């Protein structure tokens, strides 16, 4: 079995996985990681679910080999330190301790109560787009403000201070920046949220962050870490899905028409867009705690395993005709929100935002189209979350 020399990020087609990955045969591939250590790349759907389900694979950063050179720690720092409260990179029982405090705030019942307000936010941004007129950058005019406004209201982050977290988040996930620059941006973001936690302690409001502060179960550093994680994940990922998904729909007008005209399609369209685009193109990453058999091979204790979601979500054994976009497909088992105990905490919020936003956008502007040729839309392949940096549109 040929060993992969690296994990490629550049996509020859903006909506397709890198060609070298699509040409792989089989679900599991040996790979030389960026620091020279041997490890594995998972491209099979069944195998990916198995890894995400198996507690013998650790979710912490400690000991993980970097699948790309941009994630190699600075010299003298063998392992990146996990900030308190950053439970996305923790195993149980620490992971569950944080998650149980938050799960109720992102339940289906809570999302149903939020739906009218989310629709109001969406309609407000569409009204502003209509007022300003064409052309527009759909990222700045719609895809970024909608989830940012929603997560700010949910957490209690003043939206007027958005430049303090949107810019720093963008810098922190941009792999064109050095790891020191990304670390500095992350530290700046955490500094802002540490300050905000202090303000909530002095004057609690009716929001999630205030509730966590007054609950007394988390100290200041833990609150800062939780707030950083929720704010970053709550706007960065959904914003990229909204903009990249809109880009794809504008390039597939027959699919856009289904989303626009059939109210029953929105839910399946969200799952299909998540499957087809797979904006997480670096990871999830796991480290084997013990020897684990997988796909006829043995993952040795200490070895790193990287899941390649853009290929996993195109596995023909799970999704027939996987390279065809079909917004009516029942793709609810796609792994864009991960799987198992570490599946995305805010997945129901993200689903709701997208389910409401795509049809509303296409109905409000039925002649919406790209303002530049598709090949001129600027992509962000050098970011941990894939997407577009701008989406020029007109109508």
Coordinates of C-alpha atoms in Angstrom, one line a residue:
X1 CA 0.0 0.0 0.0
X2 CA 1.5 3.3 -1.1
X3 CA 2.2 5.8 1.7
X4 CA 0.9 9.3 1.3
X5 CA 3.6 11.9 1.5
X6 CA 1.3 14.7 2.9
X7 CA -2.4 15.7 3.3
X8 CA -3.2 18.0 0.3
X9 CA -5.5 21.0 0.8
X10 CA -5.7 22.6 -2.6
X11 CA -8.9 21.8 -4.4
X12 CA -8.7 21.9 -8.2
X13 CA -12.4 22.3 -8.3
X14 CA -13.9 24.5 -5.6
X15 CA -16.6 22.0 -4.7
X16 CA -14.5 18.8 -5.0
X17 CA -12.0 17.1 -2.7
X18 CA -8.4 17.3 -3.9
X19 CA -7.9 15.1 -6.9
X20 CA -5.2 13.0 -5.4
X21 CA -7.5 12.0 -2.5
X22 CA -10.4 11.1 -4.8
X23 CA -8.1 8.7 -6.6
X24 CA -7.3 6.7 -3.5
X25 CA -8.6 3.2 -3.3
X26 CA -9.7 1.7 0.0
X27 CA -10.8 3.2 3.3
X28 CA -7.5 3.5 5.2
X29 CA -4.1 4.7 4.0
X30 CA -0.7 5.0 5.6
X31 CA 0.5 8.6 5.6
X32 CA 3.8 10.3 6.6
X33 CA 2.8 13.3 8.8
X34 CA 4.4 16.7 8.5
X35 CA 6.9 16.1 11.3
X36 CA 8.0 12.8 9.8
X37 CA 6.1 10.5 12.0
X38 CA 4.0 7.7 10.4
X39 CA 0.2 7.7 10.8
X40 CA -3.0 7.1 8.9
X41 CA -5.6 8.8 6.7
X42 CA -9.2 7.5 6.9
X43 CA -11.3 7.9 3.7
X44 CA -13.9 5.3 4.3
X45 CA -17.3 6.2 5.8
X46 CA -17.7 3.1 8.0
X47 CA -14.2 3.4 9.2
X48 CA -14.6 7.1 10.0
X49 CA -17.6 6.4 12.2
X50 CA -15.8 3.6 13.9
X51 CA -12.9 5.9 14.8
X52 CA -15.3 8.6 16.1
X53 CA -17.2 6.0 18.2
X54 CA -14.2 4.3 19.7
X55 CA -12.9 5.6 23.1
X56 CA -9.6 4.0 22.3
X57 CA -8.9 7.0 20.1
X58 CA -8.1 10.2 22.1
X59 CA -9.4 13.5 21.0
X60 CA -6.8 15.6 22.8
X61 CA -4.0 17.4 21.0
X62 CA -1.3 15.9 23.2
X63 CA 0.8 13.5 21.2
X64 CA -0.9 14.1 17.9
X65 CA 1.2 14.3 14.7
X66 CA 0.4 17.3 12.5
X67 CA -1.1 16.3 9.2
X68 CA 0.1 19.5 7.5
X69 CA 3.3 21.5 8.1
X70 CA 1.3 24.6 9.2
X71 CA 0.3 22.7 12.4
X72 CA 3.8 21.8 13.5
X73 CA 4.2 23.4 17.0
X74 CA 6.9 26.1 17.4
X75 CA 10.4 24.8 18.2
X76 CA 10.7 24.0 21.9
X77 CA 6.9 23.4 22.4
X78 CA 6.3 19.7 21.7
X79 CA 2.6 19.8 22.5
X80 CA 0.2 22.7 22.3
X81 CA -1.5 23.4 25.6
X82 CA -5.2 23.0 25.7
X83 CA -6.8 26.1 27.3
X84 CA -9.1 25.5 30.3
X85 CA -12.7 25.1 29.0
X86 CA -11.7 24.2 25.5
X87 CA -13.6 21.0 25.7
X88 CA -13.5 20.3 22.0
X89 CA -10.0 18.9 22.5
X90 CA -10.6 16.9 25.7
X91 CA -11.6 13.4 26.5
X92 CA -14.0 12.2 29.1
X93 CA -14.6 12.8 31.9
X94 CA -13.4 16.4 31.4
X95 CA -15.2 16.7 28.1
X96 CA -18.6 15.6 29.6
X97 CA -18.2 17.9 32.6
X98 CA -18.2 20.9 30.3
X99 CA -20.7 19.6 27.7
X100 CA -23.4 18.8 30.2
X101 CA -23.5 22.4 31.3
X102 CA -24.2 23.5 27.7
X103 CA -26.3 20.7 26.1
X104 CA -29.7 22.1 27.2
X105 CA -28.9 25.5 25.6
X106 CA -28.6 23.9 22.2
X107 CA -31.4 21.4 22.3
X108 CA -34.1 21.0 19.6
X109 CA -36.6 22.5 22.0
X110 CA -34.5 25.6 22.6
X111 CA -33.9 25.9 18.8
X112 CA -37.6 25.9 18.1
X113 CA -38.0 28.8 20.5
X114 CA -35.2 30.6 18.8
X115 CA -36.6 30.1 15.3
X116 CA -38.7 33.3 15.0
X117 CA -35.8 35.4 16.1
X118 CA -33.4 33.7 13.7
X119 CA -35.9 34.3 10.9
X120 CA -36.1 37.9 12.0
X121 CA -32.3 38.2 11.8
X122 CA -32.2 36.7 8.3
X123 CA -35.0 38.9 7.0
X124 CA -33.2 42.0 8.5
X125 CA -30.0 41.2 6.6
X126 CA -32.0 40.6 3.4
X127 CA -33.7 43.9 3.9
X128 CA -30.4 45.6 4.3
X129 CA -29.0 44.0 1.1
X130 CA -32.1 45.2 -0.8
X131 CA -31.7 48.7 0.6
X132 CA -28.0 49.0 -0.3
X133 CA -28.6 47.3 -3.7
X134 CA -26.4 45.3 -6.0
X135 CA -23.7 44.3 -6.3
X136 CA -22.8 42.8 -2.9
X137 CA -20.3 40.6 -1.2
X138 CA -22.6 37.8 0.1
X139 CA -20.1 36.9 2.8
X140 CA -20.1 40.4 4.4
X141 CA -23.7 41.2 3.6
X142 CA -25.3 38.0 4.7
X143 CA -23.4 34.8 5.4
X144 CA -21.2 36.3 8.2
X145 CA -23.7 38.6 9.9
X146 CA -26.5 36.1 10.3
X147 CA -24.7 33.5 12.5
X148 CA -22.7 36.2 14.2
X149 CA -25.8 38.1 15.3
X150 CA -27.4 34.9 16.5
X151 CA -24.5 33.5 18.5
X152 CA -23.9 37.0 19.9
X153 CA -27.4 37.2 21.2
X154 CA -27.3 33.7 22.5
X155 CA -24.0 34.2 24.4
X156 CA -24.5 37.8 25.4
X157 CA -21.7 39.2 23.3
X158 CA -22.3 42.8 22.1
X159 CA -22.7 42.6 18.3
X160 CA -21.3 46.2 18.1
X161 CA -18.0 44.7 19.2
X162 CA -18.0 42.1 16.4
X163 CA -14.8 43.5 14.8
X164 CA -12.9 42.4 18.0
X165 CA -13.8 38.7 17.3
X166 CA -14.5 38.4 13.6
X167 CA -11.1 39.7 12.5
X168 CA -9.1 37.8 15.1
X169 CA -11.0 34.5 14.4
X170 CA -10.3 34.9 10.7
X171 CA -6.6 35.4 11.5
X172 CA -6.5 32.5 13.9
X173 CA -7.8 29.9 11.3
X174 CA -5.8 31.3 8.3
X175 CA -3.0 28.8 7.6
X176 CA -1.2 31.4 5.5
X177 CA -0.3 33.0 8.8
X178 CA 2.5 31.5 10.9
X179 CA 1.6 29.4 13.9
X180 CA 2.9 32.3 16.1
X181 CA 0.6 34.8 14.3
X182 CA -2.4 32.4 14.7
X183 CA -1.5 31.9 18.3
X184 CA -1.4 35.6 18.9
X185 CA -4.8 36.1 17.2
X186 CA -6.2 33.4 19.4
X187 CA -4.7 35.0 22.5
X188 CA -6.2 38.3 21.5
X189 CA -9.6 36.7 21.1
X190 CA -9.4 35.0 24.5
X191 CA -8.3 38.3 26.0
X192 CA -11.4 40.0 24.7
X193 CA -13.6 37.2 26.0
X194 CA -11.8 37.2 29.4
X195 CA -12.7 40.9 29.7
X196 CA -16.3 40.1 28.7
X197 CA -16.6 37.4 31.3
X198 CA -15.5 40.0 33.9
X199 CA -18.2 42.4 32.7
X200 CA -20.8 39.6 33.0
X201 CA -19.7 38.8 36.5
X202 CA -20.2 42.5 37.4
X203 CA -23.5 42.8 35.5
X204 CA -25.1 39.5 34.6
X205 CA -27.7 39.6 31.8
X206 CA -30.2 37.1 30.4
X207 CA -27.8 35.1 28.2
X208 CA -25.9 31.9 28.2
X209 CA -22.5 33.4 29.3
X210 CA -24.2 35.2 32.2
X211 CA -25.9 31.9 33.3
X212 CA -22.6 30.1 33.2
X213 CA -20.9 32.9 35.2
X214 CA -23.6 32.9 37.9
X215 CA -23.8 29.1 38.0
X216 CA -20.5 29.1 39.7
X217 CA -19.3 25.7 38.3
X218 CA -16.6 27.2 36.1
X219 CA -13.7 29.4 37.1
X220 CA -12.7 32.5 35.1
X221 CA -10.3 30.7 32.8
X222 CA -12.7 27.9 32.1
X223 CA -15.5 30.4 31.3
X224 CA -13.1 32.3 28.9
X225 CA -12.2 29.0 27.1
X226 CA -15.8 27.9 26.8
X227 CA -16.9 31.4 25.5
X228 CA -14.0 31.4 23.0
X229 CA -14.9 28.0 21.6
X230 CA -18.7 28.7 21.4
X231 CA -18.2 32.1 19.8
X232 CA -15.7 30.9 17.2
X233 CA -17.6 27.8 16.3
X234 CA -20.9 29.6 16.4
X235 CA -20.1 32.0 13.6
X236 CA -17.0 30.9 11.6
X237 CA -18.2 27.5 10.5
X238 CA -21.8 28.4 9.7
X239 CA -20.7 31.6 7.9
X240 CA -18.5 29.5 5.6
X241 CA -21.2 26.9 5.0
X242 CA -23.7 29.6 4.1
X243 CA -21.4 31.3 1.7
X244 CA -19.9 28.2 0.1
X245 CA -23.3 26.6 -0.1
X246 CA -24.7 29.7 -1.8
X247 CA -21.8 29.7 -4.3
X248 CA -22.5 26.0 -5.1
X249 CA -26.3 26.6 -5.6
X250 CA -25.6 29.6 -7.8
X251 CA -23.5 27.3 -10.0
X252 CA -26.3 24.6 -10.0
X253 CA -29.4 26.7 -10.8
X254 CA -31.7 23.6 -11.1
X255 CA -30.8 22.7 -7.5
X256 CA -31.2 26.3 -6.4
X257 CA -34.7 26.3 -8.0
X258 CA -35.7 23.3 -5.8
X259 CA -34.6 25.0 -2.7
X260 CA -36.4 28.2 -3.7
X261 CA -39.7 26.7 -4.7
X262 CA -40.2 23.6 -2.6
X263 CA -40.6 24.2 1.2
X264 CA -40.0 20.5 1.9
X265 CA -36.5 20.5 0.4
X266 CA -34.7 22.9 2.8
X267 CA -34.0 20.2 5.4
X268 CA -32.5 17.7 3.0
X269 CA -30.7 20.4 1.1
X270 CA -28.8 21.4 4.3
X271 CA -27.6 17.8 4.9
X272 CA -26.7 17.4 1.2
X273 CA -24.7 20.6 1.1
X274 CA -22.9 19.6 4.3
X275 CA -22.1 16.2 2.7
X276 CA -21.1 17.5 -0.7
X277 CA -18.9 20.4 0.5
X278 CA -17.4 19.1 3.8
X279 CA -15.8 22.4 4.8
X280 CA -13.7 20.7 7.6
X281 CA -10.9 19.6 5.4
X282 CA -8.2 19.1 8.1
X283 CA -9.5 16.4 10.6
X284 CA -11.0 15.4 12.9
X285 CA -7.7 14.1 14.3
X286 CA -7.4 11.3 16.8
X287 CA -4.5 9.5 18.6
X288 CA -4.7 5.8 19.3
X289 CA -4.4 5.0 23.1
X290 CA -3.9 1.3 22.3
X291 CA -3.5 -1.0 19.3
X292 CA -6.7 -0.8 17.3
X293 CA -7.6 -3.1 14.3
X294 CA -9.2 -1.1 11.5
X295 CA -9.9 -2.0 7.9
X296 CA -7.7 -5.1 8.1
X297 CA -4.7 -3.1 9.5
X298 CA -3.6 -2.3 13.0
X299 CA -3.4 1.3 14.2
X300 CA -0.6 1.1 16.8
X301 CA -0.8 2.9 20.2
X302 CA 0.5 6.4 19.8
X303 CA -0.2 6.7 16.1
X304 CA -2.2 9.6 14.7
X305 CA -5.3 9.1 12.6
X306 CA -6.8 11.9 10.5
X307 CA -10.3 11.6 9.0
X308 CA -10.6 13.1 5.5
X309 CA -14.3 14.3 5.6
X310 CA -14.4 15.6 2.0
X311 CA -13.7 12.0 0.8
X312 CA -15.5 10.2 3.6
X313 CA -18.7 12.1 2.8
X314 CA -18.3 11.0 -0.9
X315 CA -18.0 7.3 0.0
X316 CA -20.2 5.4 -2.6
X317 CA -20.8 2.6 -0.2
X318 CA -22.9 5.0 1.9
X319 CA -24.0 7.6 -0.6
X320 CA -24.9 6.3 -4.0
X321 CA -23.7 8.4 -6.9
X322 CA -21.8 10.5 -4.4
X323 CA -20.3 13.1 -6.8
X324 CA -23.8 14.2 -7.8
X325 CA -25.4 17.1 -5.9
X326 CA -29.0 16.3 -5.1
X327 CA -30.7 18.5 -2.6
X328 CA -33.5 16.0 -2.2
X329 CA -31.1 13.2 -1.1
X330 CA -31.6 11.9 2.4
X331 CA -28.0 12.5 3.6
X332 CA -28.7 12.9 7.3
X333 CA -25.9 10.5 8.2
X334 CA -23.2 12.8 6.7
X335 CA -20.3 13.4 9.1
X336 CA -19.9 17.1 8.7
X337 CA -21.0 17.6 12.3
X338 CA -18.8 14.7 13.3
X339 CA -20.2 11.7 15.2
X340 CA -20.2 10.1 18.7
X341 CA -19.7 12.0 21.9
X342 CA -17.8 14.7 20.2
X343 CA -20.3 15.6 17.6
X344 CA -20.9 19.3 17.1
X345 CA -22.7 20.8 20.2
X346 CA -24.3 23.5 18.1
X347 CA -25.3 21.4 15.1
X348 CA -29.0 22.0 15.6
X349 CA -28.5 25.7 15.7
X350 CA -26.3 25.6 12.5
X351 CA -28.9 23.4 10.8
X352 CA -31.7 25.8 11.7
X353 CA -29.8 28.8 10.5
X354 CA -29.0 27.2 7.1
X355 CA -32.5 25.7 6.7
X356 CA -34.0 29.2 7.1
X357 CA -31.3 31.2 5.3
X358 CA -30.9 29.4 2.0
X359 CA -34.6 29.5 0.9
X360 CA -35.1 33.0 2.2
X361 CA -32.1 34.3 0.3
X362 CA -33.1 32.6 -3.0
X363 CA -36.8 33.7 -2.7
X364 CA -35.9 37.3 -1.8
X365 CA -33.6 37.6 -4.8
X366 CA -34.9 35.2 -7.4
X367 CA -32.4 36.6 -10.0
X368 CA -29.4 36.3 -7.6
X369 CA -26.3 35.3 -9.6
X370 CA -22.5 35.6 -9.4
X371 CA -21.1 39.0 -10.3
X372 CA -17.8 37.5 -11.5
X373 CA -17.0 34.3 -13.3
X374 CA -17.0 31.3 -10.9
X375 CA -13.2 30.8 -11.3
X376 CA -12.6 34.4 -10.0
X377 CA -14.4 33.8 -6.7
X378 CA -11.6 33.9 -4.0
X379 CA -11.4 30.6 -2.1
X380 CA -9.7 29.9 1.3
X381 CA -8.0 26.6 0.9
X382 CA -5.3 27.6 3.4
X383 CA -7.7 27.8 6.3
X384 CA -8.7 25.1 8.8
X385 CA -12.3 25.7 7.7
X386 CA -12.7 25.8 3.9
X387 CA -14.9 28.4 2.2
X388 CA -14.7 31.6 0.2
X389 CA -13.2 34.8 1.4
X390 CA -15.7 36.8 -0.7
X391 CA -18.7 36.0 -2.9
X392 CA -19.5 38.9 -5.3
X393 CA -23.2 38.6 -6.3
X394 CA -25.8 40.7 -8.1
X395 CA -29.5 40.5 -8.9

